[in-house]
Tab-separated table of N, CA, C and O in Angstrom:
chain	number	residue	atom	x	y	z
B	156	VAL	N	7.395	-19.116	-34.618
B	156	VAL	CA	7.835	-18.292	-33.504
B	156	VAL	C	7.618	-16.816	-33.824
B	156	VAL	O	7.289	-16.037	-32.938
B	157	THR	N	7.763	-16.437	-35.089
B	157	THR	CA	7.586	-15.040	-35.466
B	157	THR	C	6.137	-14.597	-35.271
B	157	THR	O	5.883	-13.499	-34.767
B	158	LEU	N	5.193	-15.460	-35.641
B	158	LEU	CA	3.783	-15.133	-35.447
B	158	LEU	C	3.429	-15.054	-33.963
B	158	LEU	O	2.641	-14.202	-33.548
B	159	GLU	N	4.049	-15.912	-33.158
B	159	GLU	CA	3.813	-15.859	-31.716
B	159	GLU	C	4.351	-14.565	-31.122
B	159	GLU	O	3.690	-13.929	-30.300
B	160	ALA	N	5.548	-14.172	-31.531
B	160	ALA	CA	6.121	-12.925	-31.030
B	160	ALA	C	5.289	-11.725	-31.464
B	160	ALA	O	5.099	-10.774	-30.698
B	161	PHE	N	4.770	-11.765	-32.677
B	161	PHE	CA	3.922	-10.680	-33.166
B	161	PHE	C	2.634	-10.597	-32.355
B	161	PHE	O	2.217	-9.503	-31.949
B	162	SER	N	2.003	-11.727	-32.082
B	162	SER	CA	0.753	-11.701	-31.320
B	162	SER	C	0.982	-11.267	-29.874
B	162	SER	O	0.173	-10.528	-29.308
B	163	VAL	N	2.095	-11.678	-29.271
B	163	VAL	CA	2.403	-11.246	-27.912
B	163	VAL	C	2.699	-9.754	-27.884
B	163	VAL	O	2.282	-9.044	-26.959
B	164	SER	N	3.375	-9.243	-28.906
B	164	SER	CA	3.646	-7.797	-28.943
B	164	SER	C	2.364	-6.993	-29.145
B	164	SER	O	2.214	-5.915	-28.574
B	165	ILE	N	1.408	-7.509	-29.907
B	165	ILE	CA	0.121	-6.834	-30.061
B	165	ILE	C	-0.632	-6.798	-28.735
B	165	ILE	O	-1.232	-5.776	-28.372
B	166	VAL	N	-0.596	-7.894	-27.993
B	166	VAL	CA	-1.243	-7.923	-26.677
B	166	VAL	C	-0.571	-6.932	-25.744
B	166	VAL	O	-1.242	-6.207	-24.994
B	167	PHE	N	0.763	-6.842	-25.779
B	167	PHE	CA	1.469	-5.892	-24.918
B	167	PHE	C	1.138	-4.450	-25.290
B	167	PHE	O	0.959	-3.606	-24.404
B	168	ILE	N	1.039	-4.161	-26.571
B	168	ILE	CA	0.675	-2.803	-26.994
B	168	ILE	C	-0.731	-2.461	-26.502
B	168	ILE	O	-0.984	-1.344	-26.033
B	169	GLY	N	-1.642	-3.429	-26.574
B	169	GLY	CA	-2.985	-3.197	-26.046
B	169	GLY	C	-2.987	-2.952	-24.550
B	169	GLY	O	-3.717	-2.082	-24.053
B	170	MET	N	-2.152	-3.703	-23.817
B	170	MET	CA	-2.048	-3.485	-22.371
B	170	MET	C	-1.503	-2.094	-22.080
B	170	MET	O	-2.020	-1.383	-21.220
B	171	ALA	N	-0.449	-1.702	-22.795
B	171	ALA	CA	0.169	-0.397	-22.541
B	171	ALA	C	-0.785	0.749	-22.880
B	171	ALA	O	-0.856	1.737	-22.150
B	172	LEU	N	-1.536	0.612	-23.971
B	172	LEU	CA	-2.490	1.657	-24.325
B	172	LEU	C	-3.619	1.755	-23.311
B	172	LEU	O	-4.096	2.863	-23.010
B	173	THR	N	-4.044	0.640	-22.775
B	173	THR	CA	-5.093	0.668	-21.751
B	173	THR	C	-4.578	1.281	-20.461
B	173	THR	O	-5.266	2.087	-19.834
B	174	VAL	N	-3.361	0.924	-20.080
B	174	VAL	CA	-2.807	1.431	-18.819
B	174	VAL	C	-2.543	2.931	-18.901
B	174	VAL	O	-2.969	3.699	-18.039
B	175	PHE	N	-1.857	3.368	-19.934
B	175	PHE	CA	-1.492	4.779	-20.016
B	175	PHE	C	-2.553	5.638	-20.689
B	175	PHE	O	-2.373	6.837	-20.829
B	176	GLY	N	-3.668	5.033	-21.116
B	176	GLY	CA	-4.729	5.796	-21.748
B	176	GLY	C	-5.846	6.203	-20.816
B	176	GLY	O	-6.816	6.814	-21.248
B	177	MET	N	-5.727	5.889	-19.540
B	177	MET	CA	-6.761	6.279	-18.589
B	177	MET	C	-6.660	7.763	-18.278
B	177	MET	O	-5.567	8.299	-18.123
B	178	GLN	N	-7.791	8.425	-18.173
B	178	GLN	CA	-7.821	9.869	-18.036
B	178	GLN	C	-7.082	10.414	-16.810
B	178	GLN	O	-6.346	11.394	-16.934
B	179	PRO	N	-7.214	9.824	-15.611
B	179	PRO	CA	-6.469	10.382	-14.473
B	179	PRO	C	-4.953	10.330	-14.664
B	179	PRO	O	-4.247	11.247	-14.264
B	180	PHE	N	-4.473	9.290	-15.308
B	180	PHE	CA	-3.034	9.171	-15.501
B	180	PHE	C	-2.545	10.074	-16.638
B	180	PHE	O	-1.421	10.553	-16.594
B	181	ILE	N	-3.394	10.309	-17.624
B	181	ILE	CA	-3.027	11.269	-18.671
B	181	ILE	C	-2.922	12.667	-18.072
B	181	ILE	O	-2.006	13.428	-18.388
B	182	VAL	N	-3.855	13.005	-17.183
B	182	VAL	CA	-3.805	14.301	-16.511
B	182	VAL	C	-2.534	14.421	-15.686
B	182	VAL	O	-1.873	15.465	-15.688
B	183	ARG	N	-2.133	13.339	-15.009
B	183	ARG	CA	-0.894	13.375	-14.230
B	183	ARG	C	0.339	13.486	-15.127
B	183	ARG	O	1.304	14.138	-14.770
B	184	MET	N	0.316	12.825	-16.289
B	184	MET	CA	1.448	12.938	-17.206
B	184	MET	C	1.575	14.354	-17.758
B	184	MET	O	2.660	14.784	-18.119
B	185	MET	N	0.453	15.087	-17.814
B	185	MET	CA	0.485	16.470	-18.282
B	185	MET	C	0.936	17.424	-17.183
B	185	MET	O	1.107	18.614	-17.429
B	186	GLY	N	1.124	16.923	-15.965
B	186	GLY	CA	1.658	17.730	-14.887
B	186	GLY	C	0.618	18.326	-13.962
B	186	GLY	O	0.944	19.196	-13.159
B	187	HIS	N	-0.623	17.907	-14.057
B	187	HIS	CA	-1.687	18.418	-13.197
B	187	HIS	C	-2.149	17.329	-12.239
B	187	HIS	O	-1.939	16.151	-12.477
B	188	LEU	N	-2.793	17.744	-11.174
B	188	LEU	CA	-3.399	16.788	-10.254
B	188	LEU	C	-4.824	16.507	-10.705
B	188	LEU	O	-5.576	17.436	-11.005
B	189	PRO	N	-5.226	15.231	-10.757
B	189	PRO	CA	-6.592	14.923	-11.192
B	189	PRO	C	-7.667	15.524	-10.299
B	189	PRO	O	-8.745	15.857	-10.760
B	190	SER	N	-7.372	15.695	-9.010
B	190	SER	CA	-8.381	16.259	-8.108
B	190	SER	C	-8.632	17.730	-8.385
B	190	SER	O	-9.722	18.233	-8.107
B	191	THR	N	-7.660	18.453	-8.957
B	191	THR	CA	-7.889	19.851	-9.302
B	191	THR	C	-8.568	19.999	-10.656
B	191	THR	O	-9.306	20.947	-10.877
B	192	VAL	N	-8.329	19.048	-11.559
B	192	VAL	CA	-8.966	19.108	-12.879
B	192	VAL	C	-10.409	18.635	-12.794
B	192	VAL	O	-11.312	19.230	-13.371
B	193	HIS	N	-10.627	17.548	-12.065
B	193	HIS	CA	-11.968	16.982	-11.899
B	193	HIS	C	-12.352	17.101	-10.427
B	193	HIS	O	-12.062	16.213	-9.635
B	194	GLN	N	-13.009	18.192	-10.065
B	194	GLN	CA	-13.350	18.402	-8.654
B	194	GLN	C	-14.405	17.418	-8.161
B	194	GLN	O	-14.468	17.130	-6.976
B	195	GLU	N	-15.235	16.891	-9.057
B	195	GLU	CA	-16.297	15.986	-8.612
B	195	GLU	C	-15.773	14.602	-8.254
B	195	GLU	O	-16.436	13.855	-7.558
B	196	CYS	N	-14.597	14.245	-8.728
B	196	CYS	CA	-14.004	12.935	-8.434
B	196	CYS	C	-12.786	13.139	-7.558
B	196	CYS	O	-11.796	13.714	-7.987
B	197	ALA	N	-12.852	12.657	-6.331
B	197	ALA	CA	-11.749	12.865	-5.395
B	197	ALA	C	-10.777	11.698	-5.371
B	197	ALA	O	-9.656	11.838	-4.927
B	198	TYR	N	-11.184	10.519	-5.847
B	198	TYR	CA	-10.340	9.332	-5.740
B	198	TYR	C	-10.279	8.622	-7.092
B	198	TYR	O	-11.307	8.424	-7.733
B	199	PHE	N	-9.077	8.276	-7.503
B	199	PHE	CA	-8.874	7.531	-8.740
B	199	PHE	C	-8.155	6.238	-8.403
B	199	PHE	O	-7.125	6.248	-7.742
B	200	SER	N	-8.692	5.151	-8.872
B	200	SER	CA	-8.117	3.846	-8.569
B	200	SER	C	-7.289	3.354	-9.751
B	200	SER	O	-7.538	3.716	-10.896
B	201	ASP	N	-6.310	2.514	-9.454
B	201	ASP	CA	-5.517	1.901	-10.513
B	201	ASP	C	-5.915	0.442	-10.712
B	201	ASP	O	-5.130	-0.372	-11.161
B	202	THR	N	-7.164	0.122	-10.402
B	202	THR	CA	-7.661	-1.237	-10.578
B	202	THR	C	-7.781	-1.605	-12.050
B	202	THR	O	-7.448	-2.722	-12.445
B	203	ILE	N	-8.252	-0.687	-12.874
B	203	ILE	CA	-8.422	-0.973	-14.303
B	203	ILE	C	-7.092	-1.268	-14.993
B	203	ILE	O	-7.004	-2.232	-15.757
B	204	PRO	N	-6.016	-0.509	-14.738
B	204	PRO	CA	-4.732	-0.915	-15.334
B	204	PRO	C	-4.252	-2.281	-14.874
B	204	PRO	O	-3.727	-3.055	-15.681
B	205	VAL	N	-4.448	-2.602	-13.602
B	205	VAL	CA	-4.013	-3.912	-13.103
B	205	VAL	C	-4.818	-5.020	-13.770
B	205	VAL	O	-4.266	-6.039	-14.204
B	206	LEU	N	-6.132	-4.824	-13.896
B	206	LEU	CA	-6.958	-5.840	-14.537
B	206	LEU	C	-6.627	-5.985	-16.019
B	206	LEU	O	-6.690	-7.085	-16.566
B	207	SER	N	-6.264	-4.897	-16.681
B	207	SER	CA	-5.890	-5.014	-18.097
B	207	SER	C	-4.556	-5.732	-18.260
B	207	SER	O	-4.370	-6.492	-19.221
B	208	ILE	N	-3.624	-5.532	-17.329
B	208	ILE	CA	-2.343	-6.240	-17.392
B	208	ILE	C	-2.554	-7.736	-17.148
B	208	ILE	O	-2.050	-8.579	-17.898
B	209	ILE	N	-3.315	-8.055	-16.105
B	209	ILE	CA	-3.573	-9.469	-15.817
B	209	ILE	C	-4.370	-10.107	-16.943
B	209	ILE	O	-4.080	-11.217	-17.388
B	210	GLY	N	-5.391	-9.394	-17.433
B	210	GLY	CA	-6.215	-9.925	-18.516
B	210	GLY	C	-5.442	-10.133	-19.799
B	210	GLY	O	-5.610	-11.147	-20.489
B	211	GLY	N	-4.582	-9.188	-20.139
B	211	GLY	CA	-3.772	-9.339	-21.348
B	211	GLY	C	-2.817	-10.506	-21.269
B	211	GLY	O	-2.646	-11.261	-22.235
B	212	ALA	N	-2.205	-10.682	-20.107
B	212	ALA	CA	-1.281	-11.816	-19.944
B	212	ALA	C	-2.025	-13.143	-19.985
B	212	ALA	O	-1.540	-14.123	-20.571
B	213	GLU	N	-3.216	-13.185	-19.406
B	213	GLU	CA	-3.985	-14.433	-19.417
B	213	GLU	C	-4.575	-14.720	-20.796
B	213	GLU	O	-4.693	-15.882	-21.189
B	214	ILE	N	-4.950	-13.685	-21.525
B	214	ILE	CA	-5.413	-13.888	-22.905
B	214	ILE	C	-4.298	-14.480	-23.750
B	214	ILE	O	-4.507	-15.408	-24.532
B	215	ALA	N	-3.102	-13.936	-23.591
B	215	ALA	CA	-1.976	-14.458	-24.365
B	215	ALA	C	-1.656	-15.900	-23.987
B	215	ALA	O	-1.265	-16.700	-24.831
B	216	ALA	N	-1.856	-16.237	-22.711
B	216	ALA	CA	-1.509	-17.584	-22.266
B	216	ALA	C	-2.570	-18.617	-22.615
B	216	ALA	O	-2.239	-19.759	-22.920
B	217	HIS	N	-3.846	-18.230	-22.591
B	217	HIS	CA	-4.906	-19.225	-22.718
B	217	HIS	C	-5.684	-19.167	-24.027
B	217	HIS	O	-6.207	-20.182	-24.469
B	218	VAL	N	-5.807	-18.005	-24.623
B	218	VAL	CA	-6.626	-17.874	-25.821
B	218	VAL	C	-5.787	-17.976	-27.090
B	218	VAL	O	-6.143	-18.677	-28.033
B	219	LEU	N	-4.676	-17.278	-27.106
B	219	LEU	CA	-3.814	-17.309	-28.288
B	219	LEU	C	-3.001	-18.610	-28.313
B	219	LEU	O	-2.736	-19.212	-27.272
B	220	ASP	N	-2.600	-18.986	-29.499
B	220	ASP	CA	-1.784	-20.183	-29.658
B	220	ASP	C	-0.310	-19.803	-29.488
B	220	ASP	O	0.444	-19.724	-30.459
B	221	VAL	N	0.068	-19.544	-28.237
B	221	VAL	CA	1.416	-19.078	-27.909
B	221	VAL	C	2.001	-20.014	-26.867
B	221	VAL	O	1.326	-20.417	-25.927
B	222	ARG	N	3.262	-20.337	-27.032
B	222	ARG	CA	3.938	-21.211	-26.067
B	222	ARG	C	4.235	-20.455	-24.782
B	222	ARG	O	4.280	-19.233	-24.754
B	223	TRP	N	4.489	-21.211	-23.723
B	223	TRP	CA	4.661	-20.596	-22.410
B	223	TRP	C	5.882	-19.699	-22.344
B	223	TRP	O	5.888	-18.701	-21.639
B	224	PHE	N	6.950	-20.035	-23.069
B	224	PHE	CA	8.157	-19.213	-22.969
B	224	PHE	C	8.000	-17.875	-23.685
B	224	PHE	O	8.825	-16.990	-23.517
B	225	MET	N	6.935	-17.714	-24.462
B	225	MET	CA	6.644	-16.410	-25.056
B	225	MET	C	5.787	-15.552	-24.122
B	225	MET	O	5.801	-14.329	-24.228
B	226	THR	N	5.042	-16.183	-23.211
B	226	THR	CA	4.196	-15.405	-22.304
B	226	THR	C	4.918	-14.972	-21.038
B	226	THR	O	4.476	-14.024	-20.389
B	227	VAL	N	6.006	-15.636	-20.686
B	227	VAL	CA	6.759	-15.236	-19.490
B	227	VAL	C	7.310	-13.819	-19.639
B	227	VAL	O	7.146	-12.995	-18.723
B	228	PRO	N	7.936	-13.446	-20.773
B	228	PRO	CA	8.363	-12.045	-20.906
B	228	PRO	C	7.197	-11.059	-20.896
B	228	PRO	O	7.342	-9.930	-20.431
B	229	LEU	N	6.025	-11.503	-21.386
B	229	LEU	CA	4.850	-10.624	-21.361
B	229	LEU	C	4.402	-10.365	-19.928
B	229	LEU	O	4.060	-9.228	-19.581
B	230	LYS	N	4.431	-11.377	-19.088
B	230	LYS	CA	4.047	-11.186	-17.688
B	230	LYS	C	5.066	-10.309	-16.960
B	230	LYS	O	4.699	-9.471	-16.135
B	231	ILE	N	6.339	-10.497	-17.256
B	231	ILE	CA	7.373	-9.652	-16.650
B	231	ILE	C	7.224	-8.215	-17.135
B	231	ILE	O	7.316	-7.269	-16.348
B	232	ALA	N	6.969	-8.033	-18.429
B	232	ALA	CA	6.778	-6.687	-18.974
B	232	ALA	C	5.528	-6.036	-18.395
B	232	ALA	O	5.500	-4.825	-18.163
B	233	GLY	N	4.485	-6.827	-18.132
B	233	GLY	CA	3.287	-6.279	-17.506
B	233	GLY	C	3.551	-5.788	-16.096
B	233	GLY	O	3.079	-4.718	-15.702
B	234	ALA	N	4.322	-6.551	-15.333
B	234	ALA	CA	4.676	-6.110	-13.984
B	234	ALA	C	5.551	-4.863	-14.030
B	234	ALA	O	5.375	-3.932	-13.231
B	235	LEU	N	6.484	-4.806	-14.969
B	235	LEU	CA	7.319	-3.606	-15.110
B	235	LEU	C	6.510	-2.406	-15.588
B	235	LEU	O	6.808	-1.267	-15.220
B	236	LEU	N	5.484	-2.661	-16.391
B	236	LEU	CA	4.593	-1.590	-16.819
B	236	LEU	C	3.861	-0.997	-15.621
B	236	LEU	O	3.742	0.232	-15.497
B	237	TYR	N	3.399	-1.850	-14.714
B	237	TYR	CA	2.739	-1.350	-13.514
B	237	TYR	C	3.724	-0.636	-12.601
B	237	TYR	O	3.375	0.372	-11.987
B	238	VAL	N	4.953	-1.132	-12.501
B	238	VAL	CA	5.964	-0.459	-11.683
B	238	VAL	C	6.250	0.926	-12.242
B	238	VAL	O	6.365	1.896	-11.487
B	239	SER	N	6.355	1.041	-13.562
B	239	SER	CA	6.597	2.362	-14.154
B	239	SER	C	5.421	3.289	-13.898
B	239	SER	O	5.603	4.480	-13.641
B	240	LEU	N	4.211	2.755	-13.928
B	240	LEU	CA	3.031	3.557	-13.620
B	240	LEU	C	3.026	3.960	-12.155
B	240	LEU	O	2.751	5.111	-11.816
B	241	PHE	N	3.370	3.024	-11.298
B	241	PHE	CA	3.360	3.258	-9.855
B	241	PHE	C	4.431	4.265	-9.445
B	241	PHE	O	4.177	5.168	-8.658
B	242	VAL	N	5.624	4.138	-10.003
B	242	VAL	CA	6.742	4.997	-9.600
B	242	VAL	C	6.674	6.369	-10.265
B	242	VAL	O	6.737	7.406	-9.607
B	243	SER	N	6.528	6.395	-11.577
B	243	SER	CA	6.617	7.675	-12.275
B	243	SER	C	5.402	8.563	-12.053
B	243	SER	O	5.529	9.773	-12.015
B	244	LEU	N	4.230	7.959	-11.889
B	244	LEU	CA	3.029	8.765	-11.712
B	244	LEU	C	2.564	8.833	-10.269
B	244	LEU	O	1.528	9.416	-9.989
B	245	ARG	N	3.320	8.230	-9.364
B	245	ARG	CA	3.018	8.259	-7.939
B	245	ARG	C	1.575	7.839	-7.679
B	245	ARG	O	0.750	8.616	-7.207
B	246	SER	N	1.286	6.601	-8.012
B	246	SER	CA	-0.056	6.047	-7.845
B	246	SER	C	-0.437	6.061	-6.368
B	246	SER	O	0.334	5.649	-5.511
B	247	ASP	N	-1.630	6.561	-6.080
B	247	ASP	CA	-2.063	6.742	-4.698
B	247	ASP	C	-2.501	5.432	-4.062
B	247	ASP	O	-2.871	4.492	-4.732
B	248	GLY	N	-2.466	5.401	-2.760
B	248	GLY	CA	-3.063	4.303	-2.024
B	248	GLY	C	-2.070	3.254	-1.555
B	248	GLY	O	-1.038	3.016	-2.172
B	249	VAL	N	-2.415	2.649	-0.438
B	249	VAL	CA	-1.612	1.572	0.123
B	249	VAL	C	-1.834	0.299	-0.680
B	249	VAL	O	-0.960	-0.564	-0.759
B	250	ALA	N	-2.988	0.193	-1.317
B	250	ALA	CA	-3.323	-1.021	-2.064
B	250	ALA	C	-2.433	-1.223	-3.280
B	250	ALA	O	-2.403	-2.316	-3.836
B	251	SER	N	-1.714	-0.198	-3.718
B	251	SER	CA	-0.827	-0.336	-4.882
B	251	SER	C	0.266	-1.358	-4.639
B	251	SER	O	0.643	-2.095	-5.551
B	252	HIS	N	0.765	-1.435	-3.427
B	252	HIS	CA	1.802	-2.427	-3.109
B	252	HIS	C	1.220	-3.846	-3.175
B	252	HIS	O	1.873	-4.756	-3.666
B	253	TYR	N	-0.003	-4.004	-2.694
B	253	TYR	CA	-0.639	-5.310	-2.764
B	253	TYR	C	-0.915	-5.711	-4.216
B	253	TYR	O	-0.719	-6.849	-4.596
B	254	ARG	N	-1.363	-4.764	-5.030
B	254	ARG	CA	-1.633	-5.061	-6.441
B	254	ARG	C	-0.350	-5.443	-7.170
B	254	ARG	O	-0.378	-6.271	-8.075
B	255	LEU	N	0.757	-4.832	-6.793
B	255	LEU	CA	2.033	-5.204	-7.401
B	255	LEU	C	2.410	-6.635	-7.033
B	255	LEU	O	2.928	-7.372	-7.867
B	256	MET	N	2.108	-7.050	-5.810
B	256	MET	CA	2.391	-8.429	-5.423
B	256	MET	C	1.483	-9.411	-6.171
B	256	MET	O	1.886	-10.522	-6.459
B	257	VAL	N	0.255	-8.993	-6.499
B	257	VAL	CA	-0.656	-9.855	-7.245
B	257	VAL	C	-0.120	-10.093	-8.646
B	257	VAL	O	-0.224	-11.193	-9.190
B	258	LEU	N	0.464	-9.058	-9.254
B	258	LEU	CA	1.007	-9.220	-10.593
B	258	LEU	C	2.193	-10.146	-10.565
B	258	LEU	O	2.456	-10.896	-11.444
C-alpha cells in the first residue's frame, strides 16, 4: 500500500506541475493579464490542464499497479485541482463549466 500511495502521489505531483506550469496561468499568478504580456496571443485555453488531469488519473488507474481505492482520491484531487485553477485564476470561457463536468 505504501508503494501504491507513493506512485499515486508522484502522478498527482506531475499533474499539478503540468497544470500550474503553463505560461498563461503563471502570468496570471504573477498578477498580469496574459493578453497584455503576449499581444500576439489573444486566447488561452485550459484544455492542456484538463487533459493532463484526465491523463494522469487514467495512467494511475490503467498503467500503474494501483488498486481502485487509491485512484479515487486522485480523481477527486484532480477535479479539485481544476476547480482551484478555475476559481482562483478566473479561467476564461463558457467551456470551463463543461470541462469541469467531464472531470
